[in-house]
Amino acid sequence: MARTTAPFPTTRLRRNRRSPALRALVRETVLTVDDLIWPVFLMEGDNDAYDVPSMPGVQRLTVDRVVTAAKEAESLGIPAICLFPFIEQDVKTEDCAGAWDPDNLSNRATKAIKDAVPDIAVMTDIALDPYNINGHDGFVVDGEIVNDRTVDALVKMALAQAEAGADILGPSDMMDGRIGAMRAALEAEGHSHVSIMSYSAKYASAFYGPFRDAVGASGALKGDKKTYQMDPGNAEEALRLVERDLMEGADMVMVKPGMPYLDICRAVKDRFGVPTYAYQVSGEYAMLQAAAQNGWLDGEKVMMESLAGFKRAGLDGILTYFAPEAAKILNG
Ligand SMILES: NCc1[nH]cc(CCC(=O)O)c1CC(=O)O
């Protein structure tokens, strides 16, 4: 693109910033409710909710309450809701069998939402960590997180979620080969219409701390996830992972976390031009909320500015715990 900026004072770039009307005319990117995916936490029980202490404003919800939340999301125009189950420590196992149980909490919530609010898209999470006594996304054998056996289990999990009615499957496990294995199984089992949004470039990040509290994985996790999640120093590798997942059948790709990795978001979108999303993760949410609660930042303004940043970076959408609050503001 040729840049034609004449010297001062012929060009005064402030001219276009002079009024709200002029700023609106020249704005390059805008956030809309269509860009929002709302992650929610599930728990067992009836008509109950539990405040997640490290995520002010976020609650774990029982299935009936999540149906109400989905109705609210739909009425706000939010296109998708993403489910994460909280599993009690004493029902976690080493074989993670709960993960592919057709009647597990996540699958029951998917069915209930699709029955009551069929038009909202339901996204699910594929990884073993909520069910794993070791807190890892894969099976642990002799201290190692094994890949191929984990992929077999993730495929079973994917099929159970597709059967329950999930619209978008979100593999967040970072095992190798899982997208191709899931895509083949979905095709073979009559779920060819189900989308996969791969957590392709998922970094081994300290920003996931509050999420692990929310799903009850903090106490369970032994060690860290560095042998499968990405090293924060790497960018080229992110592009290789995205390319690999697209070749294996991912319909959409994700970068995670969001704000510290906007360079990766931009690079992925520029290189591949496919539907690309970021996850503004629990720690990003927690730090903005904590500063707002202390009166150190204007919570509403930093929320909207942080979300606008994802659009400017080229993204098609954002998974954010702010979704309902942001939607209310966007809807005026
Ligand atoms: N597979 C688990 C998973 N899926 C989404 C998140 C993090 C989301 C957040 O922090 O908001 C994590 C945590 C992790 O990898 O430990």
mmCIF file of C-alpha atoms and ligand atoms in Angstrom:
data_model
loop_
_atom_site.group_PDB
_atom_site.id
_atom_site.type_symbol
_atom_site.label_atom_id
_atom_site.label_comp_id
_atom_site.label_asym_id
_atom_site.label_seq_id
_atom_site.Cartn_x
_atom_site.Cartn_y
_atom_site.Cartn_z
ATOM 1 C CA MET A 1 0.000 0.000 0.000
ATOM 2 C CA ALA A 2 1.403 3.396 -1.024
ATOM 3 C CA ARG A 3 1.468 5.852 1.859
ATOM 4 C CA THR A 4 0.806 9.439 0.883
ATOM 5 C CA THR A 5 1.357 11.642 3.859
ATOM 6 C CA ALA A 6 2.356 15.141 2.862
ATOM 7 C CA PRO A 7 4.594 17.137 5.201
ATOM 8 C CA PHE A 8 3.223 19.326 7.982
ATOM 9 C CA PRO A 9 1.182 21.530 7.836
ATOM 10 C CA THR A 10 -0.412 20.164 4.633
ATOM 11 C CA THR A 11 -1.039 17.033 6.601
ATOM 12 C CA ARG A 12 -2.313 17.486 10.117
ATOM 13 C CA LEU A 13 -3.350 14.040 11.329
ATOM 14 C CA ARG A 14 -5.292 15.559 14.210
ATOM 15 C CA ARG A 15 -7.906 16.928 11.758
ATOM 16 C CA ASN A 16 -9.626 13.535 11.561
ATOM 17 C CA ARG A 17 -9.712 13.197 15.350
ATOM 18 C CA ARG A 18 -11.472 16.490 16.013
ATOM 19 C CA SER A 19 -14.982 15.202 16.840
ATOM 20 C CA PRO A 20 -16.778 11.946 17.670
ATOM 21 C CA ALA A 21 -18.354 12.048 14.196
ATOM 22 C CA LEU A 22 -15.011 12.310 12.417
ATOM 23 C CA ARG A 23 -13.463 9.669 14.654
ATOM 24 C CA ALA A 24 -16.360 7.328 13.851
ATOM 25 C CA LEU A 25 -15.899 7.927 10.118
ATOM 26 C CA VAL A 26 -12.214 7.013 10.119
ATOM 27 C CA ARG A 27 -12.327 4.150 12.664
ATOM 28 C CA GLU A 28 -10.690 1.102 11.064
ATOM 29 C CA THR A 29 -12.049 -1.704 13.240
ATOM 30 C CA VAL A 30 -15.047 -2.068 15.517
ATOM 31 C CA LEU A 31 -16.099 -4.577 18.124
ATOM 32 C CA THR A 32 -19.620 -6.012 17.873
ATOM 33 C CA VAL A 33 -21.566 -8.564 19.922
ATOM 34 C CA ASP A 34 -21.061 -10.998 17.030
ATOM 35 C CA ASP A 35 -17.402 -11.171 18.077
ATOM 36 C CA LEU A 36 -18.048 -12.583 21.547
ATOM 37 C CA ILE A 37 -17.882 -16.137 22.870
ATOM 38 C CA TRP A 38 -18.804 -16.441 26.551
ATOM 39 C CA PRO A 39 -16.942 -19.082 28.627
ATOM 40 C CA VAL A 40 -19.017 -20.331 31.596
ATOM 41 C CA PHE A 41 -18.292 -22.755 34.444
ATOM 42 C CA LEU A 42 -20.624 -25.611 35.349
ATOM 43 C CA MET A 43 -21.217 -27.421 38.626
ATOM 44 C CA GLU A 44 -23.510 -30.172 39.905
ATOM 45 C CA GLY A 45 -26.681 -29.299 41.819
ATOM 46 C CA ASP A 46 -29.979 -27.485 41.402
ATOM 47 C CA ASN A 47 -30.644 -23.784 41.114
ATOM 48 C CA ASP A 48 -27.300 -22.858 42.628
ATOM 49 C CA ALA A 49 -24.264 -20.716 41.884
ATOM 50 C CA TYR A 50 -20.825 -20.330 43.448
ATOM 51 C CA ASP A 51 -18.669 -17.210 43.186
ATOM 52 C CA VAL A 52 -15.170 -17.959 41.884
ATOM 53 C CA PRO A 53 -13.002 -15.977 44.346
ATOM 54 C CA SER A 54 -10.140 -15.214 41.942
ATOM 55 C CA MET A 55 -12.547 -14.122 39.171
ATOM 56 C CA PRO A 56 -14.821 -11.409 40.608
ATOM 57 C CA GLY A 57 -18.164 -11.444 38.776
ATOM 58 C CA VAL A 58 -17.754 -15.031 37.523
ATOM 59 C CA GLN A 59 -19.738 -17.939 38.975
ATOM 60 C CA ARG A 60 -19.964 -21.683 38.603
ATOM 61 C CA LEU A 61 -23.559 -22.482 37.599
ATOM 62 C CA THR A 62 -25.755 -25.540 37.899
ATOM 63 C CA VAL A 63 -27.245 -26.875 34.644
ATOM 64 C CA ASP A 64 -30.619 -25.143 35.150
ATOM 65 C CA ARG A 65 -28.842 -21.856 35.874
ATOM 66 C CA VAL A 66 -26.614 -22.193 32.807
ATOM 67 C CA VAL A 67 -29.728 -22.568 30.673
ATOM 68 C CA THR A 68 -30.936 -19.241 32.088
ATOM 69 C CA ALA A 69 -27.498 -17.761 31.344
ATOM 70 C CA ALA A 70 -27.680 -19.061 27.762
ATOM 71 C CA LYS A 71 -31.094 -17.432 27.332
ATOM 72 C CA GLU A 72 -29.666 -14.157 28.614
ATOM 73 C CA ALA A 73 -26.687 -14.486 26.253
ATOM 74 C CA GLU A 74 -28.958 -15.121 23.313
ATOM 75 C CA SER A 75 -31.123 -12.130 24.123
ATOM 76 C CA LEU A 76 -27.964 -9.999 24.243
ATOM 77 C CA GLY A 77 -27.001 -11.279 20.785
ATOM 78 C CA ILE A 78 -23.955 -13.284 21.928
ATOM 79 C CA PRO A 79 -23.516 -16.016 19.284
ATOM 80 C CA ALA A 80 -21.804 -18.697 21.374
ATOM 81 C CA ILE A 81 -21.329 -19.984 24.900
ATOM 82 C CA CYS A 82 -18.400 -22.210 25.908
ATOM 83 C CA LEU A 83 -18.763 -24.785 28.701
ATOM 84 C CA PHE A 84 -16.190 -25.781 31.335
ATOM 85 C CA PRO A 85 -17.153 -28.259 34.073
ATOM 86 C CA PHE A 86 -16.041 -28.082 37.700
ATOM 87 C CA ILE A 87 -15.494 -31.638 38.884
ATOM 88 C CA GLU A 88 -15.131 -32.479 42.580
ATOM 89 C CA GLN A 89 -11.708 -33.764 43.605
ATOM 90 C CA ASP A 90 -13.091 -37.070 44.934
ATOM 91 C CA VAL A 91 -14.619 -38.100 41.582
ATOM 92 C CA LYS A 92 -11.484 -37.385 39.540
ATOM 93 C CA THR A 93 -9.723 -40.569 38.439
ATOM 94 C CA GLU A 94 -6.502 -41.653 36.784
ATOM 95 C CA ASP A 95 -8.382 -43.189 33.832
ATOM 96 C CA CYS A 96 -10.437 -39.987 33.321
ATOM 97 C CA ALA A 97 -13.489 -42.051 32.293
ATOM 98 C CA GLY A 98 -15.834 -39.190 33.209
ATOM 99 C CA ALA A 99 -14.495 -37.279 30.222
ATOM 100 C CA TRP A 100 -16.392 -39.365 27.657
ATOM 101 C CA ASP A 101 -19.418 -40.264 29.780
ATOM 102 C CA PRO A 102 -22.457 -39.262 27.663
ATOM 103 C CA ASP A 103 -24.157 -38.103 30.873
ATOM 104 C CA ASN A 104 -21.321 -36.074 32.327
ATOM 105 C CA LEU A 105 -21.986 -32.529 33.523
ATOM 106 C CA SER A 106 -20.802 -30.882 30.322
ATOM 107 C CA ASN A 107 -22.868 -33.152 28.057
ATOM 108 C CA ARG A 108 -25.998 -32.719 30.202
ATOM 109 C CA ALA A 109 -25.562 -28.940 30.035
ATOM 110 C CA THR A 110 -25.066 -29.054 26.257
ATOM 111 C CA LYS A 111 -28.316 -31.011 25.817
ATOM 112 C CA ALA A 112 -30.233 -28.731 28.168
ATOM 113 C CA ILE A 113 -29.025 -25.592 26.386
ATOM 114 C CA LYS A 114 -29.672 -26.973 22.892
ATOM 115 C CA ASP A 115 -33.202 -27.994 23.993
ATOM 116 C CA ALA A 116 -34.074 -24.626 25.499
ATOM 117 C CA VAL A 117 -32.031 -22.186 23.384
ATOM 118 C CA PRO A 118 -31.371 -23.991 20.092
ATOM 119 C CA ASP A 119 -30.035 -20.943 18.262
ATOM 120 C CA ILE A 120 -27.072 -20.216 20.500
ATOM 121 C CA ALA A 121 -23.933 -22.113 19.474
ATOM 122 C CA VAL A 122 -22.534 -24.382 22.188
ATOM 123 C CA MET A 123 -18.779 -24.811 22.324
ATOM 124 C CA THR A 124 -17.185 -27.445 24.531
ATOM 125 C CA ASP A 125 -13.717 -28.108 25.912
ATOM 126 C CA ILE A 126 -11.690 -31.173 25.017
ATOM 127 C CA ALA A 127 -8.900 -32.022 27.457
ATOM 128 C CA LEU A 128 -8.675 -34.460 30.340
ATOM 129 C CA ASP A 129 -7.730 -31.998 33.090
ATOM 130 C CA PRO A 130 -11.087 -31.545 34.858
ATOM 131 C CA TYR A 131 -11.418 -35.343 35.191
ATOM 132 C CA ASN A 132 -7.766 -36.196 35.817
ATOM 133 C CA ILE A 133 -6.576 -36.882 39.355
ATOM 134 C CA ASN A 134 -3.202 -35.508 38.192
ATOM 135 C CA GLY A 135 -4.703 -32.281 36.821
ATOM 136 C CA HIS A 136 -3.014 -32.763 33.436
ATOM 137 C CA ASP A 137 -4.655 -32.525 30.004
ATOM 138 C CA GLY A 138 -3.372 -35.995 29.115
ATOM 139 C CA PHE A 139 -2.799 -39.357 30.806
ATOM 140 C CA VAL A 140 0.228 -39.487 33.066
ATOM 141 C CA VAL A 141 2.352 -42.650 32.788
ATOM 142 C CA ASP A 142 5.559 -42.858 34.838
ATOM 143 C CA GLY A 143 5.555 -39.097 35.243
ATOM 144 C CA GLU A 144 5.161 -38.446 31.514
ATOM 145 C CA ILE A 145 2.127 -37.017 29.726
ATOM 146 C CA VAL A 146 1.605 -39.608 27.010
ATOM 147 C CA ASN A 147 0.402 -38.417 23.623
ATOM 148 C CA ASP A 148 -1.178 -41.172 21.540
ATOM 149 C CA ARG A 149 -3.201 -42.867 24.275
ATOM 150 C CA THR A 150 -4.471 -39.447 25.251
ATOM 151 C CA VAL A 151 -5.553 -38.742 21.676
ATOM 152 C CA ASP A 152 -7.653 -41.951 21.684
ATOM 153 C CA ALA A 153 -9.428 -40.708 24.816
ATOM 154 C CA LEU A 154 -9.899 -37.206 23.398
ATOM 155 C CA VAL A 155 -11.573 -38.709 20.329
ATOM 156 C CA LYS A 156 -14.061 -40.518 22.602
ATOM 157 C CA MET A 157 -14.649 -37.255 24.428
ATOM 158 C CA ALA A 158 -15.213 -35.415 21.127
ATOM 159 C CA LEU A 159 -17.755 -37.988 19.944
ATOM 160 C CA ALA A 160 -19.694 -37.837 23.220
ATOM 161 C CA GLN A 161 -19.826 -34.038 22.987
ATOM 162 C CA ALA A 162 -20.930 -34.123 19.344
ATOM 163 C CA GLU A 163 -23.608 -36.657 20.275
ATOM 164 C CA ALA A 164 -24.833 -34.322 23.036
ATOM 165 C CA GLY A 165 -25.310 -31.608 20.414
ATOM 166 C CA ALA A 166 -22.201 -29.421 20.663
ATOM 167 C CA ASP A 167 -21.773 -27.110 17.672
ATOM 168 C CA ILE A 168 -18.076 -26.339 18.134
ATOM 169 C CA LEU A 169 -15.521 -28.621 19.755
ATOM 170 C CA GLY A 170 -12.581 -26.902 21.423
ATOM 171 C CA PRO A 171 -9.557 -29.163 21.860
ATOM 172 C CA SER A 172 -7.427 -27.318 24.424
ATOM 173 C CA ASP A 173 -5.094 -30.227 25.221
ATOM 174 C CA MET A 174 -2.125 -29.509 22.886
ATOM 175 C CA MET A 175 -1.479 -33.195 22.094
ATOM 176 C CA ASP A 176 -0.070 -33.915 18.615
ATOM 177 C CA GLY A 177 -2.384 -35.445 16.018
ATOM 178 C CA ARG A 178 -5.640 -34.872 17.847
ATOM 179 C CA ILE A 179 -7.338 -32.676 15.262
ATOM 180 C CA GLY A 180 -6.919 -35.226 12.448
ATOM 181 C CA ALA A 181 -8.042 -38.085 14.690
ATOM 182 C CA MET A 182 -11.142 -36.169 15.816
ATOM 183 C CA ARG A 183 -12.034 -35.029 12.330
ATOM 184 C CA ALA A 184 -11.830 -38.597 10.979
ATOM 185 C CA ALA A 185 -13.973 -39.941 13.834
ATOM 186 C CA LEU A 186 -16.577 -37.180 13.433
ATOM 187 C CA GLU A 187 -16.844 -37.920 9.708
ATOM 188 C CA ALA A 188 -17.123 -41.669 10.329
ATOM 189 C CA GLU A 189 -19.766 -41.351 13.052
ATOM 190 C CA GLY A 190 -22.213 -39.036 11.299
ATOM 191 C CA HIS A 191 -21.053 -35.740 12.800
ATOM 192 C CA SER A 192 -19.584 -34.201 9.674
ATOM 193 C CA HIS A 193 -21.259 -30.851 10.415
ATOM 194 C CA VAL A 194 -19.562 -30.337 13.799
ATOM 195 C CA SER A 195 -16.901 -27.608 13.807
ATOM 196 C CA ILE A 196 -13.527 -27.792 15.495
ATOM 197 C CA MET A 197 -11.965 -24.653 16.932
ATOM 198 C CA SER A 198 -8.460 -25.768 17.725
ATOM 199 C CA TYR A 199 -6.551 -24.216 20.583
ATOM 200 C CA SER A 200 -3.634 -24.299 18.130
ATOM 201 C CA ALA A 201 -1.223 -21.851 19.706
ATOM 202 C CA LYS A 202 -1.756 -22.380 23.392
ATOM 203 C CA TYR A 203 1.105 -21.209 25.559
ATOM 204 C CA ALA A 204 2.255 -22.633 28.900
ATOM 205 C CA SER A 205 1.035 -19.556 30.732
ATOM 206 C CA ALA A 206 0.776 -18.368 34.318
ATOM 207 C CA PHE A 207 -2.352 -16.459 33.261
ATOM 208 C CA TYR A 208 -4.479 -19.645 33.607
ATOM 209 C CA GLY A 209 -4.266 -19.649 37.419
ATOM 210 C CA PRO A 210 -7.807 -18.434 38.220
ATOM 211 C CA PHE A 211 -9.329 -20.829 35.643
ATOM 212 C CA ARG A 212 -7.682 -23.754 37.400
ATOM 213 C CA ASP A 213 -9.345 -22.542 40.626
ATOM 214 C CA ALA A 214 -12.681 -22.286 38.811
ATOM 215 C CA VAL A 215 -12.574 -25.864 37.474
ATOM 216 C CA GLY A 216 -10.975 -27.262 40.619
ATOM 217 C CA ALA A 217 -7.721 -28.271 38.892
ATOM 218 C CA SER A 218 -5.295 -26.108 40.912
ATOM 219 C CA GLY A 219 -5.024 -28.522 43.810
ATOM 220 C CA ALA A 220 -4.801 -31.528 41.518
ATOM 221 C CA LEU A 221 -2.094 -30.327 39.125
ATOM 222 C CA LYS A 222 1.282 -31.928 39.703
ATOM 223 C CA GLY A 223 4.126 -30.083 37.975
ATOM 224 C CA ASP A 224 3.508 -27.851 34.970
ATOM 225 C CA LYS A 225 2.252 -28.189 31.371
ATOM 226 C CA LYS A 226 5.456 -27.178 29.593
ATOM 227 C CA THR A 227 5.960 -30.473 27.752
ATOM 228 C CA TYR A 228 2.774 -29.924 25.766
ATOM 229 C CA GLN A 229 1.820 -26.242 25.921
ATOM 230 C CA MET A 230 4.028 -23.777 24.025
ATOM 231 C CA ASP A 231 7.077 -21.886 25.215
ATOM 232 C CA PRO A 232 6.164 -18.174 25.526
ATOM 233 C CA GLY A 233 9.329 -17.265 23.591
ATOM 234 C CA ASN A 234 8.140 -18.857 20.359
ATOM 235 C CA ALA A 235 6.309 -17.298 17.409
ATOM 236 C CA GLU A 236 7.378 -19.349 14.347
ATOM 237 C CA GLU A 237 6.266 -22.498 16.138
ATOM 238 C CA ALA A 238 2.785 -20.993 16.572
ATOM 239 C CA LEU A 239 2.480 -20.657 12.794
ATOM 240 C CA ARG A 240 3.596 -24.265 12.311
ATOM 241 C CA LEU A 241 0.980 -25.441 14.816
ATOM 242 C CA VAL A 242 -1.795 -23.469 13.131
ATOM 243 C CA GLU A 243 -0.806 -24.779 9.696
ATOM 244 C CA ARG A 244 -0.678 -28.329 11.021
ATOM 245 C CA ASP A 245 -4.125 -28.061 12.634
ATOM 246 C CA LEU A 246 -5.660 -26.547 9.489
ATOM 247 C CA MET A 247 -4.214 -29.372 7.405
ATOM 248 C CA GLU A 248 -5.740 -31.869 9.875
ATOM 249 C CA GLY A 249 -9.213 -30.358 9.602
ATOM 250 C CA ALA A 250 -9.610 -27.476 12.062
ATOM 251 C CA ASP A 251 -12.340 -25.040 10.965
ATOM 252 C CA MET A 252 -11.201 -22.222 13.247
ATOM 253 C CA VAL A 253 -8.012 -21.629 15.181
ATOM 254 C CA MET A 254 -7.230 -19.955 18.463
ATOM 255 C CA VAL A 255 -4.359 -18.159 20.147
ATOM 256 C CA LYS A 256 -4.254 -18.295 23.934
ATOM 257 C CA PRO A 257 -3.712 -16.275 26.151
ATOM 258 C CA GLY A 258 -4.792 -13.107 24.373
ATOM 259 C CA MET A 259 -3.399 -9.740 25.416
ATOM 260 C CA PRO A 260 0.265 -10.785 25.849
ATOM 261 C CA TYR A 261 0.126 -12.632 22.490
ATOM 262 C CA LEU A 262 -1.468 -10.131 20.097
ATOM 263 C CA ASP A 263 1.606 -10.344 17.865
ATOM 264 C CA ILE A 264 0.821 -14.034 17.364
ATOM 265 C CA CYS A 265 -2.847 -13.236 16.619
ATOM 266 C CA ARG A 266 -1.848 -10.776 13.911
ATOM 267 C CA ALA A 267 0.735 -13.138 12.408
ATOM 268 C CA VAL A 268 -1.738 -16.045 12.245
ATOM 269 C CA LYS A 269 -4.460 -13.953 10.641
ATOM 270 C CA ASP A 270 -2.070 -12.428 8.094
ATOM 271 C CA ARG A 271 -0.476 -15.742 7.169
ATOM 272 C CA PHE A 272 -3.553 -17.968 6.880
ATOM 273 C CA GLY A 273 -6.605 -15.695 6.626
ATOM 274 C CA VAL A 274 -8.789 -18.284 8.355
ATOM 275 C CA PRO A 275 -11.308 -17.679 11.167
ATOM 276 C CA THR A 276 -8.985 -16.810 14.044
ATOM 277 C CA TYR A 277 -9.901 -16.246 17.707
ATOM 278 C CA ALA A 278 -8.141 -15.372 20.919
ATOM 279 C CA TYR A 279 -8.950 -16.393 24.450
ATOM 280 C CA GLN A 280 -8.759 -13.492 26.877
ATOM 281 C CA VAL A 281 -8.012 -15.882 29.709
ATOM 282 C CA SER A 282 -8.895 -15.961 33.381
ATOM 283 C CA GLY A 283 -5.736 -14.168 34.543
ATOM 284 C CA GLU A 284 -6.280 -11.341 32.076
ATOM 285 C CA TYR A 285 -9.841 -10.988 33.350
ATOM 286 C CA ALA A 286 -8.709 -11.188 36.993
ATOM 287 C CA MET A 287 -6.055 -8.506 36.678
ATOM 288 C CA LEU A 288 -8.403 -6.019 35.023
ATOM 289 C CA GLN A 289 -11.155 -6.719 37.560
ATOM 290 C CA ALA A 290 -8.766 -6.496 40.509
ATOM 291 C CA ALA A 291 -7.427 -3.120 39.385
ATOM 292 C CA ALA A 292 -10.966 -1.880 38.760
ATOM 293 C CA GLN A 293 -12.105 -3.032 42.205
ATOM 294 C CA ASN A 294 -9.245 -1.095 43.753
ATOM 295 C CA GLY A 295 -10.248 2.006 41.847
ATOM 296 C CA TRP A 296 -6.919 1.945 39.987
ATOM 297 C CA LEU A 297 -8.466 1.525 36.531
ATOM 298 C CA ASP A 298 -11.849 2.354 35.025
ATOM 299 C CA GLY A 299 -13.133 -1.215 34.689
ATOM 300 C CA GLU A 300 -15.620 -0.593 31.902
ATOM 301 C CA LYS A 301 -13.195 1.409 29.784
ATOM 302 C CA VAL A 302 -10.297 -1.035 30.062
ATOM 303 C CA MET A 303 -12.657 -3.924 29.296
ATOM 304 C CA MET A 304 -13.811 -2.307 26.052
ATOM 305 C CA GLU A 305 -10.306 -1.138 25.107
ATOM 306 C CA SER A 306 -8.844 -4.591 25.698
ATOM 307 C CA LEU A 307 -11.523 -6.196 23.511
ATOM 308 C CA ALA A 308 -11.054 -3.598 20.763
ATOM 309 C CA GLY A 309 -7.379 -4.546 20.716
ATOM 310 C CA PHE A 310 -8.248 -8.062 19.590
ATOM 311 C CA LYS A 311 -10.244 -6.711 16.663
ATOM 312 C CA ARG A 312 -7.426 -4.368 15.677
ATOM 313 C CA ALA A 313 -5.069 -7.370 15.748
ATOM 314 C CA GLY A 314 -7.243 -8.875 13.004
ATOM 315 C CA LEU A 315 -9.261 -11.410 14.945
ATOM 316 C CA ASP A 316 -12.724 -12.725 14.115
ATOM 317 C CA GLY A 317 -13.749 -13.097 17.732
ATOM 318 C CA ILE A 318 -12.764 -13.328 21.375
ATOM 319 C CA LEU A 319 -13.517 -15.808 24.139
ATOM 320 C CA THR A 320 -14.004 -13.525 27.118
ATOM 321 C CA TYR A 321 -15.548 -13.678 30.572
ATOM 322 C CA PHE A 322 -16.584 -10.073 29.921
ATOM 323 C CA ALA A 323 -18.974 -11.151 27.127
ATOM 324 C CA PRO A 324 -22.325 -10.304 28.781
ATOM 325 C CA GLU A 325 -21.054 -7.024 30.278
ATOM 326 C CA ALA A 326 -19.486 -5.970 26.989
ATOM 327 C CA ALA A 327 -22.614 -6.991 25.059
ATOM 328 C CA LYS A 328 -24.769 -4.775 27.290
ATOM 329 C CA ILE A 329 -22.563 -1.798 26.491
ATOM 330 C CA LEU A 330 -22.418 -2.610 22.768
ATOM 331 C CA ASN A 331 -26.209 -2.926 22.652
ATOM 332 C CA GLY A 332 -26.447 0.524 24.237
HETATM 333 N N1 LIG B 1 -7.296 -27.606 29.125
HETATM 334 C C1 LIG B 1 -7.634 -26.786 30.115
HETATM 335 C C2 LIG B 1 -7.915 -25.363 29.823
HETATM 336 N N2 LIG B 1 -8.869 -24.925 28.968
HETATM 337 C C3 LIG B 1 -8.909 -23.535 29.075
HETATM 338 C C4 LIG B 1 -7.930 -23.138 30.001
HETATM 339 C C5 LIG B 1 -7.602 -21.753 30.484
HETATM 340 C C6 LIG B 1 -8.658 -20.727 30.362
HETATM 341 C C7 LIG B 1 -8.465 -19.536 31.229
HETATM 342 O O1 LIG B 1 -7.448 -19.366 31.917
HETATM 343 O O2 LIG B 1 -9.400 -18.719 31.234
HETATM 344 C C8 LIG B 1 -7.281 -24.287 30.453
HETATM 345 C C9 LIG B 1 -6.238 -24.256 31.497
HETATM 346 C C10 LIG B 1 -4.978 -24.980 31.347
HETATM 347 O O3 LIG B 1 -4.538 -25.310 30.247
HETATM 348 O O4 LIG B 1 -4.402 -25.248 32.391
#
